[in-house]
Coordinates of C-alpha atoms in Angstrom, one line a residue:
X1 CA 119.0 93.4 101.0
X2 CA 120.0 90.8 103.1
X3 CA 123.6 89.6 102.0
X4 CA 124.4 86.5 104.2
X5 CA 121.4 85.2 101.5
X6 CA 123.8 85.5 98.4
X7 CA 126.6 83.6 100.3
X8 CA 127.2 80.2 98.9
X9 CA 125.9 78.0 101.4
X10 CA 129.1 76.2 102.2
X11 CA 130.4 79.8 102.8
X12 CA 128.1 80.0 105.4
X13 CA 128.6 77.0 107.5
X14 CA 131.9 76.8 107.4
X15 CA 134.3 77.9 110.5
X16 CA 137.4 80.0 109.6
X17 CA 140.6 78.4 110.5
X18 CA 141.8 80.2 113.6
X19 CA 145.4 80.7 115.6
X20 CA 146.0 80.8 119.3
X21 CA 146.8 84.3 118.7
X22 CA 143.1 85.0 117.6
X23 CA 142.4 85.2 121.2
X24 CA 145.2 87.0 122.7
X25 CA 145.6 90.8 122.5
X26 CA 149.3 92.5 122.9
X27 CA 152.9 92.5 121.6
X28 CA 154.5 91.4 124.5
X29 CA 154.2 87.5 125.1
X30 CA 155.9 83.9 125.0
X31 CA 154.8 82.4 122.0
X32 CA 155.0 78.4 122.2
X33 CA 151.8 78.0 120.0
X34 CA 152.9 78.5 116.2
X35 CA 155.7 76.0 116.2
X36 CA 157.8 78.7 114.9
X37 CA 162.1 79.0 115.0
X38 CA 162.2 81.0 118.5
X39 CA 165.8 82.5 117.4
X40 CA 165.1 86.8 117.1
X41 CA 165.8 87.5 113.0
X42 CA 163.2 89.6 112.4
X43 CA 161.2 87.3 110.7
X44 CA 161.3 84.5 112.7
X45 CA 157.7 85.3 114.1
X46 CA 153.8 84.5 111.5
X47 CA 152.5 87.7 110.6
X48 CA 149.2 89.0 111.9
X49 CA 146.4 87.4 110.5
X50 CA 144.1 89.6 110.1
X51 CA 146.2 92.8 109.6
X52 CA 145.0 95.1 112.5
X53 CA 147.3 97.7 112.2
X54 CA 147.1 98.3 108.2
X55 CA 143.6 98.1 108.6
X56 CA 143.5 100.9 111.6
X57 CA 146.0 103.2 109.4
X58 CA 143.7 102.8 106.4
X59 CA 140.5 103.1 108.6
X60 CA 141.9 106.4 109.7
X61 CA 142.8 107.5 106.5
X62 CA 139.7 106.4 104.8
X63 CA 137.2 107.1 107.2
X64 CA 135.7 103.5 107.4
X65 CA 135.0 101.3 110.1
X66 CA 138.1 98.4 110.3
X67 CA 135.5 95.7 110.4
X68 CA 135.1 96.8 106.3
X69 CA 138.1 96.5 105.2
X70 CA 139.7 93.2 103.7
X71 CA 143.4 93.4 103.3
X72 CA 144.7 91.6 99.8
X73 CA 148.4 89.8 99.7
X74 CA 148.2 90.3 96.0
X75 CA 146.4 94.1 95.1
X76 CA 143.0 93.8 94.1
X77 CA 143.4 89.9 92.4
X78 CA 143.3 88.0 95.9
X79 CA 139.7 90.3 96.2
X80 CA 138.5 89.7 93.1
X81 CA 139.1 85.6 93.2
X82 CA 138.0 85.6 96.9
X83 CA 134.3 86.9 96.1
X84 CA 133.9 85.0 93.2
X85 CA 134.3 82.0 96.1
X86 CA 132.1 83.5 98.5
X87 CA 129.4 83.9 96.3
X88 CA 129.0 81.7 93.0
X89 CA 128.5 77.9 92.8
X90 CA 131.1 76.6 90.2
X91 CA 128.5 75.7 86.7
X92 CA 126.1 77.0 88.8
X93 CA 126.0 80.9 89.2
X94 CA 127.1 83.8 86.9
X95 CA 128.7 86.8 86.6
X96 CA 128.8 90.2 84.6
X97 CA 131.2 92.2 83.9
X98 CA 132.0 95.3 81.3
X99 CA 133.9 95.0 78.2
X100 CA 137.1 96.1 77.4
X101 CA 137.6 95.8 81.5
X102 CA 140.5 94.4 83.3
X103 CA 141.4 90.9 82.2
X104 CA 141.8 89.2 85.9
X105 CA 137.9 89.2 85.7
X106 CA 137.6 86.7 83.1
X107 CA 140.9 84.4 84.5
X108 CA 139.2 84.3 88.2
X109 CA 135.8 83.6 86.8
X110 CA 137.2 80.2 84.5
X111 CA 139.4 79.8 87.6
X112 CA 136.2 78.7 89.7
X113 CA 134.3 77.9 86.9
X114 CA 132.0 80.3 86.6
X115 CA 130.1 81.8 83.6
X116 CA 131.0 85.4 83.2
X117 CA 129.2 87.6 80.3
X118 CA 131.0 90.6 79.2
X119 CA 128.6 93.5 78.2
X120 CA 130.6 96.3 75.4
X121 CA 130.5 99.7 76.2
X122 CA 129.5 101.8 73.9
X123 CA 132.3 103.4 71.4
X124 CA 132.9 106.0 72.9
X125 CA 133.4 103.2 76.4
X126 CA 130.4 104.7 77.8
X127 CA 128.2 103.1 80.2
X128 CA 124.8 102.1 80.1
X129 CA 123.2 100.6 83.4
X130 CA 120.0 99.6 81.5
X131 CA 122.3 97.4 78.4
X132 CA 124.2 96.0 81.4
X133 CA 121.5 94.5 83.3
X134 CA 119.5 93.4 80.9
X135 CA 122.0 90.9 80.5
X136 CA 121.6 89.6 84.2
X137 CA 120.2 86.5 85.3
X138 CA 118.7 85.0 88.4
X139 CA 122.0 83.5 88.5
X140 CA 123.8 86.3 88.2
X141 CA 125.7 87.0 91.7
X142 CA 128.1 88.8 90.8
X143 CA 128.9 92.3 88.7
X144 CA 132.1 94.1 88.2
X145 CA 132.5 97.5 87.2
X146 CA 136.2 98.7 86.8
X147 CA 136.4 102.8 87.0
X148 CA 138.5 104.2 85.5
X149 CA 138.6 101.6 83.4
X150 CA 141.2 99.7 82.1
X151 CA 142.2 99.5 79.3
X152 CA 140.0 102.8 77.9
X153 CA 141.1 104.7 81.0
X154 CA 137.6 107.0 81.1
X155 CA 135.5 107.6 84.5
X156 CA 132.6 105.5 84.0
X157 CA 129.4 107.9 84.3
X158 CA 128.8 107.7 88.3
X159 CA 125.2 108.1 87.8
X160 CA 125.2 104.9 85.8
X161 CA 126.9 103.3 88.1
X162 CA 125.0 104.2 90.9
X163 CA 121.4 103.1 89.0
X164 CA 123.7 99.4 88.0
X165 CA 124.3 99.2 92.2
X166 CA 120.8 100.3 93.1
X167 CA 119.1 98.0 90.2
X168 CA 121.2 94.7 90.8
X169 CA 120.5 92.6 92.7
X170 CA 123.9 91.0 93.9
X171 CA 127.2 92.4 94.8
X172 CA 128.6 94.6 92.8
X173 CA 132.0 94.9 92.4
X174 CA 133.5 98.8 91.9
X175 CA 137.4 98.3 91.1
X176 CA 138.7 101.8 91.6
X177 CA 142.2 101.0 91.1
X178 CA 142.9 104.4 89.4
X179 CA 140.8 106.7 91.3
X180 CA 143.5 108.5 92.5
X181 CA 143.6 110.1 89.0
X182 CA 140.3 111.4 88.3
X183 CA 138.5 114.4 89.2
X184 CA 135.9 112.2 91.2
X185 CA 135.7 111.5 94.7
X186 CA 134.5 107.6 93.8
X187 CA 132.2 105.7 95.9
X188 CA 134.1 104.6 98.9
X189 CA 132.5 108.0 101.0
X190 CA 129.2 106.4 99.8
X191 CA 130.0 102.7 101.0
X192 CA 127.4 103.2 103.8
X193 CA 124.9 104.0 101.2
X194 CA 124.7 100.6 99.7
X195 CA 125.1 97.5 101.1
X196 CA 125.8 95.4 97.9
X197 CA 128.8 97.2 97.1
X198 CA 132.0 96.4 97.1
X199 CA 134.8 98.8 96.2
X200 CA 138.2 97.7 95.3
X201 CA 141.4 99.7 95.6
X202 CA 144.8 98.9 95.5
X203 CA 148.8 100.4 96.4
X204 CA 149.9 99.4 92.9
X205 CA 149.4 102.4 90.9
X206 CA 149.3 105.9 92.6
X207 CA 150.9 104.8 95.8
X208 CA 153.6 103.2 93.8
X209 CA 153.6 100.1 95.9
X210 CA 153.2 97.5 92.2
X211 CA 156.6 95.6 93.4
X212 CA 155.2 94.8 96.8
X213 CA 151.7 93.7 96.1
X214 CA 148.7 94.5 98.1
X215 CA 145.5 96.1 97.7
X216 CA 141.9 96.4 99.8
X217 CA 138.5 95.7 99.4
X218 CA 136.2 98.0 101.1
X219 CA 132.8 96.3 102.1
X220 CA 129.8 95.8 104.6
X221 CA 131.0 93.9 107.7
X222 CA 129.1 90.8 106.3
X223 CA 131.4 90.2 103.2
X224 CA 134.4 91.5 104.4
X225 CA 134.2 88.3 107.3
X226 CA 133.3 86.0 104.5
X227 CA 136.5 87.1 102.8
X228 CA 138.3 86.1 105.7
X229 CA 136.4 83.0 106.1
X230 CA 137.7 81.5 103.3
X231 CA 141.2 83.9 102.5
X232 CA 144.4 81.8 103.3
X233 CA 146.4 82.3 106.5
X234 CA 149.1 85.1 107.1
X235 CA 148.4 85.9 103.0
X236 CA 150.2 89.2 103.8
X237 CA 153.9 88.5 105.0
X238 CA 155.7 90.5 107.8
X239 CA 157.7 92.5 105.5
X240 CA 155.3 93.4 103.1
X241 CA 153.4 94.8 106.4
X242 CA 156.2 97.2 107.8
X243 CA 156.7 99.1 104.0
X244 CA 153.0 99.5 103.6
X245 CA 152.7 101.0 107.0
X246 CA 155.5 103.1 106.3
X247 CA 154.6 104.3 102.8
X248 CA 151.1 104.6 104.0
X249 CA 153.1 107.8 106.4
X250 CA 154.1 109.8 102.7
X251 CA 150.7 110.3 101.7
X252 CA 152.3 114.2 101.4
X253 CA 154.8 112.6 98.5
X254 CA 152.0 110.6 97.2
X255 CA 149.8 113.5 96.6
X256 CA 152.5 115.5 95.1
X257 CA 154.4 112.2 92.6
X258 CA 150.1 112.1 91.6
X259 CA 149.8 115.9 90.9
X260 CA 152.9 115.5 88.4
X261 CA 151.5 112.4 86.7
X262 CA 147.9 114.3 85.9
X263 CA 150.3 117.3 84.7
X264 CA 152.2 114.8 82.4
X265 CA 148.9 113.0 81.0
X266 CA 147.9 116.5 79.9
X267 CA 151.4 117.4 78.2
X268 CA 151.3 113.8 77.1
X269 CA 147.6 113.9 75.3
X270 CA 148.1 117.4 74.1
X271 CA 151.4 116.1 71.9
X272 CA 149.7 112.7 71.2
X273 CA 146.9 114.5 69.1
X274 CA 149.8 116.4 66.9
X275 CA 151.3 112.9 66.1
X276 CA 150.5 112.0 62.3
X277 CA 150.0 108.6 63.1
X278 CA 148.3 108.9 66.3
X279 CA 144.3 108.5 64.7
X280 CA 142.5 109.3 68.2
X281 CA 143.3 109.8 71.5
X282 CA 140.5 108.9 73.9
X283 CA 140.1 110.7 76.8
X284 CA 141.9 109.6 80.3
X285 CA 141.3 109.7 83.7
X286 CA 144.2 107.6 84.9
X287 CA 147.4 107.2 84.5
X288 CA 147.4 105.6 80.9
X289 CA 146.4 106.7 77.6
X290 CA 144.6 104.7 75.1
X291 CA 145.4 106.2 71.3
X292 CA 144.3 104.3 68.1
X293 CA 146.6 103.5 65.1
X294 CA 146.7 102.5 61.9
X295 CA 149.3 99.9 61.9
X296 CA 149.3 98.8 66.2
X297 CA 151.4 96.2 65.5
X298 CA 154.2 98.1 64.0
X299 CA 154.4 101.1 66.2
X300 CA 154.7 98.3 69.2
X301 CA 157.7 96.6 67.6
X302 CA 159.1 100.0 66.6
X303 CA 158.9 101.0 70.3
X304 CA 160.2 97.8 71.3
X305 CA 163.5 98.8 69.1
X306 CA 163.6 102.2 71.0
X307 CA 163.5 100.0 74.1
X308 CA 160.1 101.3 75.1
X309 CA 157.5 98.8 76.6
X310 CA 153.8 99.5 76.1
X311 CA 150.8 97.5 75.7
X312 CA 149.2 96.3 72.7
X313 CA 145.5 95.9 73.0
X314 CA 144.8 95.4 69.8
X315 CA 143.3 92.2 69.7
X316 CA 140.8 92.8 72.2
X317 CA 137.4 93.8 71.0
X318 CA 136.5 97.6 70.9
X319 CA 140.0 98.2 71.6
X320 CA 141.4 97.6 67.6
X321 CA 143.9 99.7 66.7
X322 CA 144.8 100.6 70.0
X323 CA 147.7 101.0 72.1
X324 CA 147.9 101.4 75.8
X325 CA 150.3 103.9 76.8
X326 CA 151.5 104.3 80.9
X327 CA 152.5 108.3 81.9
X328 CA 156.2 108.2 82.8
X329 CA 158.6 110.7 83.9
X330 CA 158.7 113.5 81.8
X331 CA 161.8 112.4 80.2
X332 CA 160.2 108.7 79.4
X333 CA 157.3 110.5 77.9
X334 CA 159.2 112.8 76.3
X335 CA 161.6 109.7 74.5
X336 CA 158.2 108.1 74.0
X337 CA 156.7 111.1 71.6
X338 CA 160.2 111.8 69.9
X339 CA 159.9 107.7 69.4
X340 CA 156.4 108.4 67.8
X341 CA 157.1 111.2 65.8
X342 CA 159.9 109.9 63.8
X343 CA 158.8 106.0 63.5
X344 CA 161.1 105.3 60.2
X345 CA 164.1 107.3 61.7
X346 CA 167.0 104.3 61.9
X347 CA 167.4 104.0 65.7
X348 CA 171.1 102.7 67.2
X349 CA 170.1 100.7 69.7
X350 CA 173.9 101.2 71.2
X351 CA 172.1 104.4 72.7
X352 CA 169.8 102.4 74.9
X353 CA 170.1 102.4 78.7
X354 CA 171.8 99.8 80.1
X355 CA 169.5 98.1 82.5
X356 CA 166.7 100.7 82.8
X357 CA 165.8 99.7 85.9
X358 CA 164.4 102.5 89.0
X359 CA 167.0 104.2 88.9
X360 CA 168.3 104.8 85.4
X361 CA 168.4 108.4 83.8
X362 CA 169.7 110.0 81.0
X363 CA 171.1 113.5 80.6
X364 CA 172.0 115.5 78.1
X365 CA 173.9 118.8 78.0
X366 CA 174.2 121.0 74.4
X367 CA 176.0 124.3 74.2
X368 CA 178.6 126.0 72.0
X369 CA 181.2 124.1 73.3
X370 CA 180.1 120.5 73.8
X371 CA 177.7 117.9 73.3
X372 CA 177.4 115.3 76.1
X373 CA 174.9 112.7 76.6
X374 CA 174.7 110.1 79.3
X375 CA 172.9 107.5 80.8
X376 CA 173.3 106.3 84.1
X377 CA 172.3 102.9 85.9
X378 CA 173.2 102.6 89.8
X379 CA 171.9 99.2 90.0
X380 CA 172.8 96.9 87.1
X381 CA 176.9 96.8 86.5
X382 CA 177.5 96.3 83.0
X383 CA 180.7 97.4 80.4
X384 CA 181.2 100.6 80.0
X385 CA 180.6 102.7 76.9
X386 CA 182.5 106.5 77.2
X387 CA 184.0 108.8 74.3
X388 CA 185.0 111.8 75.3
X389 CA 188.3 112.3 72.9
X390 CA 190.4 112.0 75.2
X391 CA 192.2 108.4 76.3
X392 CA 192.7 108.8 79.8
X393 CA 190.0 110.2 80.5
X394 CA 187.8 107.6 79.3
X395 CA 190.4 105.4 81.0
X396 CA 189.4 107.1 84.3
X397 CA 186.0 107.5 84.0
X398 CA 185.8 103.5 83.4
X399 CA 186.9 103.5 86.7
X400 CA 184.2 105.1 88.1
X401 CA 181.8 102.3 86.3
X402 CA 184.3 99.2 86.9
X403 CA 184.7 99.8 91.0
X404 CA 181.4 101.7 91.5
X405 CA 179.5 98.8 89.9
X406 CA 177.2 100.7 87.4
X407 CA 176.5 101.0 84.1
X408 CA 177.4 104.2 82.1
X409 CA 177.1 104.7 78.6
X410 CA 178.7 108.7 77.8
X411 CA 179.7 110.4 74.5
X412 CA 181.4 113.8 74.8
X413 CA 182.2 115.8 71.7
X414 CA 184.1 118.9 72.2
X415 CA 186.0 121.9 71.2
X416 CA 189.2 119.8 71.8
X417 CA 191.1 121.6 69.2
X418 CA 190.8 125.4 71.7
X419 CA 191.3 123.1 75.2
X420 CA 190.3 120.4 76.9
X421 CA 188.8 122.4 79.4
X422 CA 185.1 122.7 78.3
X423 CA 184.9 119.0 77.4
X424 CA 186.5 118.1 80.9
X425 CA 184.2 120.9 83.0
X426 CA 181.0 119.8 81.1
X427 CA 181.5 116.2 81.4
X428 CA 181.8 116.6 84.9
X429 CA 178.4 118.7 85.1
X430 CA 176.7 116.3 82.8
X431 CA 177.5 113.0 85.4
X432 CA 176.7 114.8 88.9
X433 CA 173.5 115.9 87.5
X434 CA 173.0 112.2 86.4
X435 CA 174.2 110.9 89.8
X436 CA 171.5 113.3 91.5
X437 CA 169.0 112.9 89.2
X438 CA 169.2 109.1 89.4
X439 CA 169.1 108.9 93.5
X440 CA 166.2 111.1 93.3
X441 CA 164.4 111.5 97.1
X442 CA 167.7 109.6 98.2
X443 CA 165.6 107.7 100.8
X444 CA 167.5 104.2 101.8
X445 CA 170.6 104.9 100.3
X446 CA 174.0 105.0 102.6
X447 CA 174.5 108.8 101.8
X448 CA 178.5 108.6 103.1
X449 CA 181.8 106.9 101.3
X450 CA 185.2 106.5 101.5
X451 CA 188.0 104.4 100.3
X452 CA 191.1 103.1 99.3
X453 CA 195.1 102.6 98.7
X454 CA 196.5 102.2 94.7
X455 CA 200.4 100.6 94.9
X456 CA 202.7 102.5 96.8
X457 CA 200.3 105.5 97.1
X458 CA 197.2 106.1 99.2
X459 CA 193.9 107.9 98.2
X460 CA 191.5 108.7 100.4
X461 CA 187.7 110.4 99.2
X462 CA 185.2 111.4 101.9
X463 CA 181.7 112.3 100.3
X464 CA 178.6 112.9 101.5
X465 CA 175.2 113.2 99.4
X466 CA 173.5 115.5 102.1
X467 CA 173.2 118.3 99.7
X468 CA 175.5 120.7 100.7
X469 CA 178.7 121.4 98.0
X470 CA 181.7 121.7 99.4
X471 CA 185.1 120.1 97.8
X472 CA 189.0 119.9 99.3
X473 CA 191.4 118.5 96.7
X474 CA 194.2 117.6 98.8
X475 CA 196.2 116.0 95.9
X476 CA 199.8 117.6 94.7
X477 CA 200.7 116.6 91.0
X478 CA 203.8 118.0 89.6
X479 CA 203.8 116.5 86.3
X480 CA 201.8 119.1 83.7
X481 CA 200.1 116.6 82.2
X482 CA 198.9 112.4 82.6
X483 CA 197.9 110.8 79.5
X484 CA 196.4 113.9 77.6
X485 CA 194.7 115.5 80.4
X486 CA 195.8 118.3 82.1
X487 CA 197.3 117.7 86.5
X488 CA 194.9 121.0 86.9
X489 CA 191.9 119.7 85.4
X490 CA 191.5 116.9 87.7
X491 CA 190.8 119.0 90.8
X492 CA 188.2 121.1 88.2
X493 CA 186.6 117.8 87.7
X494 CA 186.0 116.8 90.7
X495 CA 184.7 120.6 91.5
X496 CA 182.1 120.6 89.3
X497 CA 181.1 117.1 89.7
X498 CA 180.1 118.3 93.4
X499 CA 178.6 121.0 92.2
X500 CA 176.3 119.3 89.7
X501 CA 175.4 116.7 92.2
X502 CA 175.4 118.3 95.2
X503 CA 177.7 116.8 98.0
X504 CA 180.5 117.1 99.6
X505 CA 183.6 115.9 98.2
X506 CA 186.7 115.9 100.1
X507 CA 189.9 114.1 98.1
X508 CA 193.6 113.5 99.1
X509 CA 196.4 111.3 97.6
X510 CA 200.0 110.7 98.6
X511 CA 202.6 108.8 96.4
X512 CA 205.4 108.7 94.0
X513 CA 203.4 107.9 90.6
X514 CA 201.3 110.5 89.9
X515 CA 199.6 107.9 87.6
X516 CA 199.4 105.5 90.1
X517 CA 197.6 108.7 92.8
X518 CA 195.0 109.5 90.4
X519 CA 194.4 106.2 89.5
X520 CA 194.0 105.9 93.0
X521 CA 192.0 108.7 93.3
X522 CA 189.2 107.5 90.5
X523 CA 189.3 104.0 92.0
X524 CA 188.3 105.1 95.6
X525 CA 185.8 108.0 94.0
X526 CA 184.4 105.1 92.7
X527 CA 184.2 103.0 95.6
X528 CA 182.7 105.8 97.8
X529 CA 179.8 106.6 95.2
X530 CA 179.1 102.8 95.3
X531 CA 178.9 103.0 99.6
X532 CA 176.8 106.0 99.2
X533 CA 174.2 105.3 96.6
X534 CA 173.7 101.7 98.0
X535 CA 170.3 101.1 98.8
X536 CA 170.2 99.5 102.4
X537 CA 167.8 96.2 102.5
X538 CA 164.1 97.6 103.3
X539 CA 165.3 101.1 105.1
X540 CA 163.4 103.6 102.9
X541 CA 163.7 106.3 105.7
X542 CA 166.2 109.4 104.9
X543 CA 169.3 108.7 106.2
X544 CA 168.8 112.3 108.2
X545 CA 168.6 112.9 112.0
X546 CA 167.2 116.0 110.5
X547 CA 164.6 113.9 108.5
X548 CA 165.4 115.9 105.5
X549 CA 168.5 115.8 103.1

């Protein structure tokens, strides 16, 4: 097949737009070309255009030449709208694509105005090369395939898909955004084989790169130069560069954050099909599952109360009924089930996390003694919500949320009437385990804290998230009790906090007010687990000489 034939003609003639730097080879230089600010701020400088060194990493990793490999500043869409470019005539050509199939093909297809026919799969979303290309026309140019596929989340059968690649005769486009999840090698080791193909991959999903956008198309030398023909200048910034080339150095975490997900699809299916309402649950081989309902509509808004977000696909043909659901953590999936299985329990929506961003977790902690639940959001401040029975307690554990600068919602319920030992003790447990939990592989954050004086007395906390437990409680109270709590019980908290969330926690106070020094000594706890857990602007390195924490 000779490809250069299927480029649009204009394609073909037209000259790329080039830099001086095209030409020059190095890092070292004076660059007076670029009319750029010469002043050193790290960003002061055009990116490469052409991505060398993210396409040598991924040639390395992949195993294919550098020459086929199109870097995309947006994961697979800039790819996808890019060949629909180099190869269709607006009202002119066509395109095919699979149906229910990721939606981006229709929008880039009415983006350059370009007929696109949608073939259905089977029921069962089953492929059938012969029903798909019986639809193609002479001026069909393009044909996109999307495996798994999204929204049905099955493997299409790869020996259809090899007869639609052998049997077409244009470019074939293989999305592969979720390969990572199946038990199939996909067809980027067979690249060489077949000359129309194009195989799409991206860092959104299993590399968990979604928030910094980029993805690859993986082609014979001849498109992947027409893509860069026509792609815009420096379409993948400087910053964007230096995290993918880092992440792309944690392929070890990757393989093991992907092994947990396929373990947590399995759990996840296998409670799905004991869910009354759950009709079917179609079989996955990504990182989604797609169940069918009676009532979609109304199990969406019900898991919209519960403060869970999944997709409704409902509306879209040979999807009715259905409901896209992502595989979370295994306490997201585990609030998504209990969510399922009790859809007309009355929900208090006081219970949901504030903020539920990255780093958001809830713990729980049930024994004879006590019942303590919280939630726990390093990056979004908000009001506090705590109960724990006793006043100044919850007085001092708002301190910890108003200085540290995170939102805490925490109910303790306790055996207040033996001691306040238990409820103080667990408590403590309950929040370091929330604290390490929530920082989980602790790369980028400050890791060390220390603060500051309250009136006429001084506190001073030194801690350390490096994972060794170690606490000093350098504090003398004479007084038996503050408020309702107990002078020895403050040293106990702190103790078991350390324990629980493994650091080191060192704590001393002089004063006259013993209020006034463990006020103080809240206040700077608070302001040295804000220092620590601060994430440092695009350092996602361990904050280790040891390279391990």
């Amino acid at each position: 097949m000779d490809i250069t034939s299927l480029l649009r003609e204009n394609i073909r003639q037209m000259a790329p737009y080039s830099t001086a730097r095209d030409e020059y080879e190095g890092d070292l230089g004076i660059y007076l070309d670029a009319n750029e600010n010469p002043f050193d701020n790290g960003f002061n400088r055009y990116p490469d255009p052409h991505n060398k060194r993210i396409r040598a990493k991924v040639s390395a990793m992949r195993g294919i030449p550098a020459e086929q490999i199109f870097v995309g500043g947006n994961g697979s869409d800039e790819p996808i709208d890019l060949l629909f470019r180099v190869f269709c005539e607006p009202r002119q050509d066509e395109a095919l694509s699979i149906a229910p199939s990721y939606g981006m093909y229709r929008v880039a297809a009415a983006t350059n105005d370009i007929r696109l026919t949608e073939v259905p799969l089977d029921a069962d979303f089953r492929l059938s090369a012969d029903a798909l290309l019986a639809h193609a026309t002479p001026r069909t140019k393009l044909l996109f395939l999307c495996s798994p596929n999204n929204p049905s989340g099955n493997l299409l059968d790869p020996e259809e898909v090899e007869k639609t690649i052998r049997n077409f005769g244009g470019i074939v486009v293989l999305d592969e955004a979720y390969i990572d999840f199946a038990d199939h090698e996909g067809f980027l080791p067979h690249l060489s084989e077949f000359p129309n193909l194009v195989v799409l991959q991206t860092l959104s999903k299993a590399w968990g790169m979604a928030g910094i956008r980029i993805g690859f198309a993986f082609a014979g030398p001849e498109i992947v130069a027409a893509m860069e023909r026509i792609k815009y200048p420096y379409s993948v910034n400087v910053i964007t560069e230096r995290l993918v080339l880092r992440e792309l150095e944690r392929e070890a975490i990757r393989r093991e954050q992907i092994a947990t997900l396929i373990d947590q699809r399995r759990k996840l299916v296998a409670a799905l099909e004991q869910i009354p309402l759950i009709r079917r649950v179609f079989p996955s081989d990504a990182n989604f599952v797609l169940v069918k309902v009676d009532e979609p509509r109304k199990i969406y808004n019900h898991l919209i109360e519960r403060g869970i977000i999944v997709r409704d696909r409902s509306r879209i043909a040979g999807c009715e009924g259905c409901l896209r659901l992502t595989v979370g953590t295994p306490e997201e999936n585990a609030a998504l089930i209990d969510a399922l299985q009790n859809p007309d329990q009355p929900f208090d929506r006081s219970t949901l996390p504030v903020g539920g961003g990255e780093r958001c977790v809830t713990v729980t902690r049930k024994s004879r003694e006590t019942d303590i639940s919280v939630t726990l959001d390093l990056d979004n401040a908000a009001p506090s919500q705590i109960s724990t029975g006793l006043g100044f307690f919850d007085h001092m554990l708002d301190q910890i949320v108003h200085h540290g600068k995170f939102s805490l919602r925490l109910t303790a319920t306790g055996d207040l009437q033996v001691d306040e030992h238990h409820t103080i003790e667990d408590t403590a447990l309950v929040l370091g385990e929330a604290f390490r939990l929530a920082l989980g592989d602790k790369r980028g954050i400050g890791r060390y804290g220390f603060a500051l004086p309250m009136d006429e007395s001084r506190a001073l906390v030194l801690l350390d998230f490096g994972g060794r437990i170690a606490t000093r409680w350098d504090v003398e109270l004479k007084r038996e009790r503050i408020g309702d709590v107990p002078t020895e019980m403050f040293e106990h908290f702190f103790d078991s906090f350390a324990q629980a969330a493994r650091c080191n926690l060192h704590i001393a106070a002089r004063g006259r007010n013993e209020h006034h020094m463990i006020e103080g000594v809240f206040k700077a706890f608070a302001r040295a687990l804000r220092m620590a857990v601060e994430r440092q602007t695009l350092d996602f390195d361990l904050p280790s000489s040891k390279g391990l924490l």
